[in-house]
Tab-separated table of C-alpha atoms in Angstrom:
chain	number	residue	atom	x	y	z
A	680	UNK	CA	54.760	44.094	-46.991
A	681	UNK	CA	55.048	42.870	-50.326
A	682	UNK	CA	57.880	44.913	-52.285
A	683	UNK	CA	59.009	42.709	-55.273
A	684	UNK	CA	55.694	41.476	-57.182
A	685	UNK	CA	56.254	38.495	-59.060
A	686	UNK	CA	54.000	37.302	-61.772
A	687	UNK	CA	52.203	34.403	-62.851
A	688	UNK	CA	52.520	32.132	-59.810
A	689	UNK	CA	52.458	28.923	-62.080
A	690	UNK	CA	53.061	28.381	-65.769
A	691	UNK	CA	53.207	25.535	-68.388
A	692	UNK	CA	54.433	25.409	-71.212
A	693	UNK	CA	54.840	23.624	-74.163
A	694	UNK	CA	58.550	22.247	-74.818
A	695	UNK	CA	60.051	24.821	-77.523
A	696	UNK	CA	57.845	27.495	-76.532
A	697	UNK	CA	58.879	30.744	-74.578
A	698	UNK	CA	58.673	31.438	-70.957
A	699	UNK	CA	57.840	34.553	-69.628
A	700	UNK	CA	58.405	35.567	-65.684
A	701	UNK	CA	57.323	39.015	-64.736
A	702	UNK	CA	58.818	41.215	-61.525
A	703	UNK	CA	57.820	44.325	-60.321
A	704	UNK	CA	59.785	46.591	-57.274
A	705	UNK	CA	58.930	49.446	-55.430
A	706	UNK	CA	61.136	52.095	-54.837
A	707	UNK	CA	64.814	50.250	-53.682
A	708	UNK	CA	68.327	51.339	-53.504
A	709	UNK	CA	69.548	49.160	-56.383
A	710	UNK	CA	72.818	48.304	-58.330
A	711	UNK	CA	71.752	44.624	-59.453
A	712	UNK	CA	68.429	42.512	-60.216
A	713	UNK	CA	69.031	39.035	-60.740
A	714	UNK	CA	66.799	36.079	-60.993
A	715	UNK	CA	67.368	33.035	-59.050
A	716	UNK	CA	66.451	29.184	-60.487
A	717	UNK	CA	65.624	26.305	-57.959
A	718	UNK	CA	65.203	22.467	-58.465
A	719	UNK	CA	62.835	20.966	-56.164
A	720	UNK	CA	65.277	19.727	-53.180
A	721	UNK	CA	67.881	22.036	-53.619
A	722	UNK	CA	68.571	25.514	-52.622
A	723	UNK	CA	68.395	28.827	-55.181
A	724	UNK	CA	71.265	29.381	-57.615
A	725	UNK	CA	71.333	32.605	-59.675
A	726	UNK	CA	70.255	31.988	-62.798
A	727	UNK	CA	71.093	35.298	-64.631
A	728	UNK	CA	71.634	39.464	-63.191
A	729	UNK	CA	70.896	42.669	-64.678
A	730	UNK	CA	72.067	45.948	-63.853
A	731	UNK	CA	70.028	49.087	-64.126
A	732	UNK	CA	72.201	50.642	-66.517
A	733	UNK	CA	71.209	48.268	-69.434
A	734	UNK	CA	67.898	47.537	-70.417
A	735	UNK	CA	68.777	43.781	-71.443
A	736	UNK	CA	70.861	41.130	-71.115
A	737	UNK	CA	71.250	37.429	-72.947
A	738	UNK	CA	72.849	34.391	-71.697
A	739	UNK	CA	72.007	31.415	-74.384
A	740	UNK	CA	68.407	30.589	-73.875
A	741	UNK	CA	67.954	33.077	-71.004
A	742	UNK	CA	67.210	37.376	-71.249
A	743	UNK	CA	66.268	39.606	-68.959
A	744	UNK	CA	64.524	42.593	-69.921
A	745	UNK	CA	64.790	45.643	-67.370
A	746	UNK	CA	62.341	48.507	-67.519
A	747	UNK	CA	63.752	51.393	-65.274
A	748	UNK	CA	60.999	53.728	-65.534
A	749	UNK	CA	58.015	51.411	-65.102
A	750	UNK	CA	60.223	49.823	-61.980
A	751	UNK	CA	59.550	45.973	-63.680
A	752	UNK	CA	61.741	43.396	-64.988
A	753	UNK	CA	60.807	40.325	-66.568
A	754	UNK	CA	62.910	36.599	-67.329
A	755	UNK	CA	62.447	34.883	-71.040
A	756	UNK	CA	63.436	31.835	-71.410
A	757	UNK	CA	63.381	31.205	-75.305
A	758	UNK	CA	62.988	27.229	-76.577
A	759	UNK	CA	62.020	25.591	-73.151
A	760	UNK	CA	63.443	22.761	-72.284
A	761	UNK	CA	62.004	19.981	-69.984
A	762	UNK	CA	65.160	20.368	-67.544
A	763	UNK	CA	64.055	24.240	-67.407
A	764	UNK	CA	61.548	22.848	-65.283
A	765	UNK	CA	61.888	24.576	-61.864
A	766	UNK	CA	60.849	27.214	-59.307
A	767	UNK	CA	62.313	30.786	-60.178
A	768	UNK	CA	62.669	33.909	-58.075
A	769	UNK	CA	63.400	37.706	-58.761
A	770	UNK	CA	64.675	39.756	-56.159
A	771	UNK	CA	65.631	43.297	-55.527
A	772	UNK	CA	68.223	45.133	-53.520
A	773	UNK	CA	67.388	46.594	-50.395
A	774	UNK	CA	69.706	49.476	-48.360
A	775	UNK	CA	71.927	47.535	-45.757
A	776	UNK	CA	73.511	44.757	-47.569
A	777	UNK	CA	69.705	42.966	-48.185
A	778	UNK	CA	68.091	40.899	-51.211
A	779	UNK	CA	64.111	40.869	-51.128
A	780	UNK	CA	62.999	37.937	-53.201
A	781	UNK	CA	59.702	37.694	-55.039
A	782	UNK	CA	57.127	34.476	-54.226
A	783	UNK	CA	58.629	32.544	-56.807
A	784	UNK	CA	57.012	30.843	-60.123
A	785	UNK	CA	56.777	27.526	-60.445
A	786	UNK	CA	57.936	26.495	-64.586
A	787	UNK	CA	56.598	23.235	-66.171
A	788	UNK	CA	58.169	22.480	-69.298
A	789	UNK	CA	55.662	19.663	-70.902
A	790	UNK	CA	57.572	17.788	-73.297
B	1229	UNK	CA	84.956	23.475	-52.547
B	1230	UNK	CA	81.911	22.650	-50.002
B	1231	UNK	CA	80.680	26.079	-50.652
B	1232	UNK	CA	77.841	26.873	-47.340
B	1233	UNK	CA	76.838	23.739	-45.413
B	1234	UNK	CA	73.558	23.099	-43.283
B	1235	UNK	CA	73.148	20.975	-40.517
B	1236	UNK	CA	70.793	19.385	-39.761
B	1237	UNK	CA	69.039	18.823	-43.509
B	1238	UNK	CA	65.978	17.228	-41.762
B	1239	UNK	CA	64.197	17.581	-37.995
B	1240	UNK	CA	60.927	17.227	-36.676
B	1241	UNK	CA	60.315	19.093	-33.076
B	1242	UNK	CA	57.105	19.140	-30.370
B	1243	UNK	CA	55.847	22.999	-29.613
B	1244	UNK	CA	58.126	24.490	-27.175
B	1245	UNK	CA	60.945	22.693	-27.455
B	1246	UNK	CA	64.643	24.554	-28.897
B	1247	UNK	CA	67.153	23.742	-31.723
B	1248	UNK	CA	70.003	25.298	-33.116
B	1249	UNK	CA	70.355	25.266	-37.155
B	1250	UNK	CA	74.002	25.651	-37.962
B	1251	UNK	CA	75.574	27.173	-41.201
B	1252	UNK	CA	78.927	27.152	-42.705
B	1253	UNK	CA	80.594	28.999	-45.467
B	1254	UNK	CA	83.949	28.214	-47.023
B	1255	UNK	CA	84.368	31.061	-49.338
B	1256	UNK	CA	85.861	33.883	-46.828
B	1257	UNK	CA	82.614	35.483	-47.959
B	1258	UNK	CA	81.646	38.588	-45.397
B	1259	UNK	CA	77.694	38.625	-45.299
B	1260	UNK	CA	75.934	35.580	-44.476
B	1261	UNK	CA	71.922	35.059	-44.186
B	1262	UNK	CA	69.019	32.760	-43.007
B	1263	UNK	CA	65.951	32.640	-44.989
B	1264	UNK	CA	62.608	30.899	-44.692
B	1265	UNK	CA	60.831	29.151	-47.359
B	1266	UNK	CA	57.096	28.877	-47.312
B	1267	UNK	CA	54.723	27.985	-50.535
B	1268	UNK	CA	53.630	30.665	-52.304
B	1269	UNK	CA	55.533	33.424	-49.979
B	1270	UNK	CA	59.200	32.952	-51.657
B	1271	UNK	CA	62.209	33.588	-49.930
B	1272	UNK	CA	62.104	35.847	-46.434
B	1273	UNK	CA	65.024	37.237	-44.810
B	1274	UNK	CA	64.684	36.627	-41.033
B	1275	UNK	CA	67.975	37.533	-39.994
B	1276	UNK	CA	71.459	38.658	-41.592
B	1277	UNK	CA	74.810	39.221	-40.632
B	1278	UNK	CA	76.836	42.053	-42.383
B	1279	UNK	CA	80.009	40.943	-41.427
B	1280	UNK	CA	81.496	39.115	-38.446
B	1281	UNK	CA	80.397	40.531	-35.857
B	1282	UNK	CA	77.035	42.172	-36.639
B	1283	UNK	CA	73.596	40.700	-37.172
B	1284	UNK	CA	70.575	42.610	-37.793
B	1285	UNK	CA	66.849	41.786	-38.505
B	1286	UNK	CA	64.893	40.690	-41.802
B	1287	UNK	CA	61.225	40.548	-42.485
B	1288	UNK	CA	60.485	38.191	-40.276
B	1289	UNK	CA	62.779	37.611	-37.177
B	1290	UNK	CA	60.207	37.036	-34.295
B	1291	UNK	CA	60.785	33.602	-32.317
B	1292	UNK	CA	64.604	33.116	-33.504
B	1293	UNK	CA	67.867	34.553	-32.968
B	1294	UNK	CA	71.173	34.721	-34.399
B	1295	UNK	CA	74.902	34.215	-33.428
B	1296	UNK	CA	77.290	34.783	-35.859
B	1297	UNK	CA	80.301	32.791	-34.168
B	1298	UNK	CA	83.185	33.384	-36.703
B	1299	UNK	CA	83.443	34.647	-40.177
B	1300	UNK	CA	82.501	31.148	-41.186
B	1301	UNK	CA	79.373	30.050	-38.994
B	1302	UNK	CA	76.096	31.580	-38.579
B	1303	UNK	CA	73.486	29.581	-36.763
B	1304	UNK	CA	70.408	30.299	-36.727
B	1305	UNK	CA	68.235	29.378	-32.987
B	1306	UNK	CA	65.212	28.428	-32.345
B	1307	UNK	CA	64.473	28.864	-28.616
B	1308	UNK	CA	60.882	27.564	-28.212
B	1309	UNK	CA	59.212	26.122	-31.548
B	1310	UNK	CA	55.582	26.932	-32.786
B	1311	UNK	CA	53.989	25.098	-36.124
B	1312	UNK	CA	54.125	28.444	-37.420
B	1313	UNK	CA	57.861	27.567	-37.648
B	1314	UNK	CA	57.228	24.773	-39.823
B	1315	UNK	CA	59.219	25.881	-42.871
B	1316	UNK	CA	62.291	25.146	-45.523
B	1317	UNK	CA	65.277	26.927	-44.090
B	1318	UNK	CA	68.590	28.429	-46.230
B	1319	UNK	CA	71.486	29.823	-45.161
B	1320	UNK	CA	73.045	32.189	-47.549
B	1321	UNK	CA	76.597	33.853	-47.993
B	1322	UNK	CA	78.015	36.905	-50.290
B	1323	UNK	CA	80.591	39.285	-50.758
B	1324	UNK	CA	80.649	41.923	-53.848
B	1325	UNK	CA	84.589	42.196	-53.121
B	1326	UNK	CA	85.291	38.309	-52.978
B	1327	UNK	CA	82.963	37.401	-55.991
B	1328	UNK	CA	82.637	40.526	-57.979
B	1329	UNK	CA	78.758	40.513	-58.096
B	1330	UNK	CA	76.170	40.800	-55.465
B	1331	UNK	CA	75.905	36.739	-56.181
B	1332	UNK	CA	74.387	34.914	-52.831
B	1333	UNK	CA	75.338	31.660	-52.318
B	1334	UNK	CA	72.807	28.673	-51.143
B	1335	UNK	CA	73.529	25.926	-48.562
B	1336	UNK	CA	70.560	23.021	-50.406
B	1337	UNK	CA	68.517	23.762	-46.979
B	1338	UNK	CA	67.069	22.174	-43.695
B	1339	UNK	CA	63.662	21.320	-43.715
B	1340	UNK	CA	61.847	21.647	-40.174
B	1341	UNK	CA	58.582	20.440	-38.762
B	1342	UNK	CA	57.096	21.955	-35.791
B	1343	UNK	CA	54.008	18.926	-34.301
């Protein structure tokens, strides 16, 4: 039972160009929607976090863009960068104190 | 600062046979996790533990269980081991008071092979 949908499974793109990760969640008891970056061997590290009350958020190369009505949330990462290279996950809040992560998106940066 | 520690980071079993995978946390952090990593199914929950003391199911929990032994250690057990098992395994910690955020913390993982 899928309940964070996260969109494309793959992507390349072009060093300089923009990276775009979609996520969409079903109905959740949330506070806080954060994406999560991994490098292959390595276990996830948040990467950047939302919360509902704002609709976006900016740290240097990285936004998140939060869409409360249409339940979706989406990761940009502006000027790619080889080292931006990496597998990233959404994930939502569940009730009791759980994170449900989406099936992840593997990045390419080609430089 | 170790932050949360896995042992072991690498081991191959036959079918049936049990392990233990052991997790540590250094951060006095409350809630602490185990995860399963497959290709293209993400990050699933198989069991987590509120606080010491408690443990409660994921998504997946069938053919493990849990012991969370101190505020520090949660190990995850394997008691007999299918290929199905076969799978990247994380240990995670967090506490909103601690930290400030809902932020959970990574050990770098222990990577399991079921023959």
């Amino acid at each position: 039972q899928q309940q964070v949908k996260q969109s494309p499974q793959s992507l390349i793109v072009q060093k300089g160009g923009i990276s775009i990760i979609n996520c969409a969640y079903e109905n959740t008891a949330f506070d806080y929607f954060p994406w999560y970056q991994q490098f292959p061997g390595k276990g996830p590290a948040l990467l950047i976090a939302i919360r509902p009350d704002v609709s976006e958020k900016k740290e240097g190369r990285f936004t998140i863009s939060f869409n409360k009505s249409a339940k979706q949330f989406s990761l940009h990462i502006m000027d790619s960068q080889p080292g931006d290279s990496a597998t990233y996950f959404c994930a939502a809040p569940r009730s009791g104190n759980k994170l449900v992560f989406g099936a992840g998106t593997i990045l390419r940066v080609k430089s | 600062n170790a932050g949360v520690t896995q042992t072991p980071k690498f081991q191959v079993l036959k079918t049936g046979q049990s392990m233990t995978l052991q997790c540590a946390q250094d951060m006095n952090h409350n809630s602490m996790y185990w995860y399963r990593q497959d290709p293209g199914m993400g990050l699933r929950l198989i069991y987590y533990s509120a606080s010491e003391g408690t443990t409660d199911k994921g998504e997946v929990p069938n053919g493990y269980n849990v012991s969370r032994l101190n505020k520090r250690e949660f190990s995850l057990r394997l008691e007999s081991a299918a290929p199905s098992q076969t799978s990247v395994y994380f240990c995670a910690s967090r506490d909103r008071e601690v930290t400030g955020t809902g932020e959970l913390f990574f050990g770098e993982g222990s990577r399991l092979t079921v023959l």
